[in-house]
Structure formats: C-alpha cells, structure tokens
XYZ file of C-alpha atoms in Angstrom:
177
model
C 20.031 1.940 40.688
C 22.408 -0.735 39.496
C 22.386 -2.418 36.147
C 23.424 -5.961 35.486
C 24.622 -7.573 32.317
C 23.409 -11.150 32.031
C 25.563 -13.450 29.933
C 24.138 -16.321 27.894
C 24.542 -19.375 30.126
C 23.256 -22.032 27.722
C 25.622 -24.791 26.734
C 26.524 -25.475 23.080
C 23.756 -27.520 21.455
C 21.195 -26.404 24.028
C 18.128 -24.472 22.886
C 17.057 -21.284 24.599
C 13.407 -20.192 24.547
C 12.701 -16.710 23.217
C 9.273 -15.119 23.638
C 8.078 -12.631 21.040
C 6.126 -10.021 23.013
C 5.591 -7.766 19.974
C 3.526 -10.298 18.032
C 0.546 -10.022 20.405
C 0.606 -6.227 20.224
C 0.801 -6.366 16.412
C -2.095 -8.828 16.142
C -4.261 -6.792 18.509
C -3.678 -3.517 16.655
C -4.339 -5.133 13.259
C -7.533 -6.748 14.565
C -8.731 -3.408 15.947
C -8.049 -1.604 12.668
C -9.653 -4.361 10.584
C -12.838 -4.406 12.654
C -13.651 -0.797 11.772
C -13.915 -0.655 7.988
C -15.747 2.321 6.476
C -19.203 1.807 5.023
C -20.489 3.512 1.887
C -23.875 5.223 1.884
C -25.465 7.513 -0.682
C -28.084 10.002 0.540
C -30.522 11.665 -1.886
C -30.189 15.431 -2.144
C -33.953 15.976 -2.099
C -36.925 13.822 -1.049
C -38.135 13.483 -4.649
C -38.624 9.969 -5.974
C -36.112 10.533 -8.808
C -33.343 11.506 -6.397
C -34.148 8.547 -4.147
C -33.913 6.165 -7.132
C -30.613 7.732 -8.193
C -29.220 7.404 -4.660
C -30.232 3.731 -4.493
C -28.630 3.073 -7.892
C -25.429 4.923 -6.946
C -25.157 2.999 -3.698
C -25.569 -0.302 -5.577
C -22.792 0.708 -7.986
C -20.505 1.691 -5.093
C -21.171 -1.597 -3.280
C -20.404 -3.527 -6.472
C -17.136 -1.603 -6.925
C -16.248 -2.186 -3.243
C -16.677 -5.961 -3.602
C -15.181 -6.175 -7.098
C -12.091 -4.218 -5.994
C -11.818 -6.365 -2.858
C -11.528 -3.232 -0.770
C -11.825 -5.213 2.463
C -8.614 -7.053 1.494
C -6.894 -3.802 0.491
C -7.800 -2.175 3.805
C -6.610 -5.269 5.697
C -3.223 -5.029 3.924
C -3.020 -1.315 4.708
C -3.888 -2.039 8.367
C -1.030 -4.535 8.610
C 1.508 -2.111 7.122
C 0.152 0.697 9.285
C 0.614 -1.412 12.426
C 4.135 -2.524 11.468
C 5.600 0.691 10.082
C 3.191 3.479 11.003
C 2.463 4.393 7.396
C 0.528 2.990 4.421
C -1.630 4.322 1.606
C -4.301 3.372 -0.891
C -3.535 4.498 -4.441
C -6.527 4.644 -6.807
C -6.066 5.249 -10.518
C -7.885 4.536 -13.771
C -6.691 1.444 -15.656
C -7.389 1.977 -19.378
C -6.941 -1.741 -20.179
C -9.691 -2.797 -17.763
C -11.685 0.392 -18.203
C -12.134 0.628 -14.429
C -10.625 2.424 -11.472
C -8.082 0.262 -9.619
C -7.062 0.586 -5.976
C -3.747 -0.774 -4.701
C -2.246 -0.885 -1.238
C 1.010 1.064 -1.118
C 3.478 -0.229 1.455
C 5.292 2.217 3.672
C 8.634 1.490 1.968
C 7.085 2.492 -1.362
C 5.969 5.972 -0.260
C 8.116 9.041 -0.704
C 7.334 12.674 -0.008
C 9.087 15.996 0.495
C 11.723 16.045 3.226
C 11.034 18.139 6.343
C 7.280 18.226 5.682
C 5.405 17.774 8.955
C 2.491 15.957 7.338
C 1.465 14.276 4.104
C -0.773 17.236 3.274
C 2.035 19.806 3.714
C 4.278 18.087 1.195
C 4.478 19.723 -2.249
C 4.883 16.322 -3.914
C 4.227 12.661 -3.139
C 5.316 9.526 -4.976
C 4.454 5.825 -4.943
C 7.032 3.251 -6.024
C 6.168 0.305 -8.196
C 8.602 -2.244 -9.596
C 7.779 -2.898 -13.261
C 9.232 -4.809 -16.190
C 11.696 -2.674 -18.130
C 10.359 -3.896 -21.503
C 6.747 -3.151 -20.573
C 7.667 0.342 -19.407
C 9.647 1.033 -22.599
C 6.715 -0.246 -24.667
C 4.313 2.040 -22.774
C 6.572 5.072 -23.288
C 8.324 4.526 -26.653
C 9.450 8.161 -26.780
C 11.611 7.531 -23.664
C 12.681 3.947 -24.453
C 16.410 4.774 -24.669
C 16.295 6.527 -21.289
C 14.333 3.640 -19.723
C 16.831 1.110 -21.065
C 19.692 3.086 -19.480
C 18.129 3.015 -15.994
C 19.750 0.767 -13.365
C 17.923 -2.428 -12.512
C 15.871 -2.731 -9.345
C 18.297 -5.150 -7.731
C 16.520 -5.605 -4.404
C 13.015 -5.558 -3.046
C 13.512 -3.480 0.102
C 10.135 -4.589 1.447
C 11.116 -8.243 1.728
C 14.926 -8.185 1.405
C 14.809 -10.573 -1.538
C 16.653 -10.351 -4.838
C 14.627 -9.008 -7.728
C 14.463 -10.916 -11.014
C 16.336 -9.343 -13.930
C 14.713 -6.749 -16.156
C 12.878 -4.801 -13.425
C 13.077 -1.066 -12.771
C 11.661 1.225 -10.104
C 8.872 3.453 -11.359
C 7.811 6.393 -9.172
C 4.285 7.581 -9.845
C 2.717 10.854 -8.684
C 0.580 9.817 -5.750
C -2.155 12.246 -4.720
C -3.408 9.662 -2.144
C-alpha cells in the first residue's frame, strides 16, 4: 500500500473546517455512564416490625445524605473524568467543621499510587492531591508550620493549565478510595 502526505492547500486568510470526531464519542460515553447511577436500598435483617422500621429510617437518612451531598453531580463529574482520562475517584472523609461526611470528586491528575502496581487494589499506598492555602494549612498543623512555609508554591494547576494564585501548596492526602 502507498501512503500520501497531503499538504495544506488553503490560502492565507482562508479558513479551513476541522471536524472534531472525538466529541461525539465523549458525549455518548458520558451519557451512558450518567444514565446508570447506583440506587441505595436498605433491607431489614429480619421480618420483625422493629427491623423494618429501622431499615425504613436508615434508607431515609441515606437518601437525605445522597441529595444533600449532591451525589448525582459528583458521579456526573467522575463520569466525565473517567471518559476523558480513564480514571477518577470519589474521596469521602469526615469534615469536623460541618460535622458530616463529605464526598469530593478526585480528578485523574490528582490521583497517585504505587508505581508498577497492576491495579488500584494492589498498590500499598494511594494519595489524592488537593491545592490548599498555605496559611490555612499552617494554621491547621501549627506543629509543622515552619516546614509548611518552606514548601514550594503550587505554581500551576495541571488539570487546567492555568497559573495558580500565590500562597497555594499541594497537599497529598491518604486516599483509601
């Protein structure tokens, strides 16, 4: 078979149409992932009326948490990152200020795990990156304030290729995900 190299034949000042074939594939995969969200159900352990009441109450609490945490939005964000990069995570932790568990979408660029591990589960450690204010981090960990102040600034947001405002540092959190 022969191969041909086609040179750009447009004249200066002339526009050339470019069709993005990947956008349709991306939109289709995101739509498919977003149409299949998990549903929460609590089943009583025994047929006794007390266990049935407890199951109904637990399911109501879970549904409230699902809506209050905007889990449908979090899963939609994770679906988009999963379609674009092949990796995303949901990181849930307890926020002592709010007194509630918080779930955040972790972008694929903000996930780090052991090199040469074949899967997420095989890795001995996992980490989630978050860009935080240096002063807030030093205030949260006063024992390590001098070390935190010596850290280099997070000069770039690798997710969006934009400059970061001054006074930000990368914080890597243990991520059991």
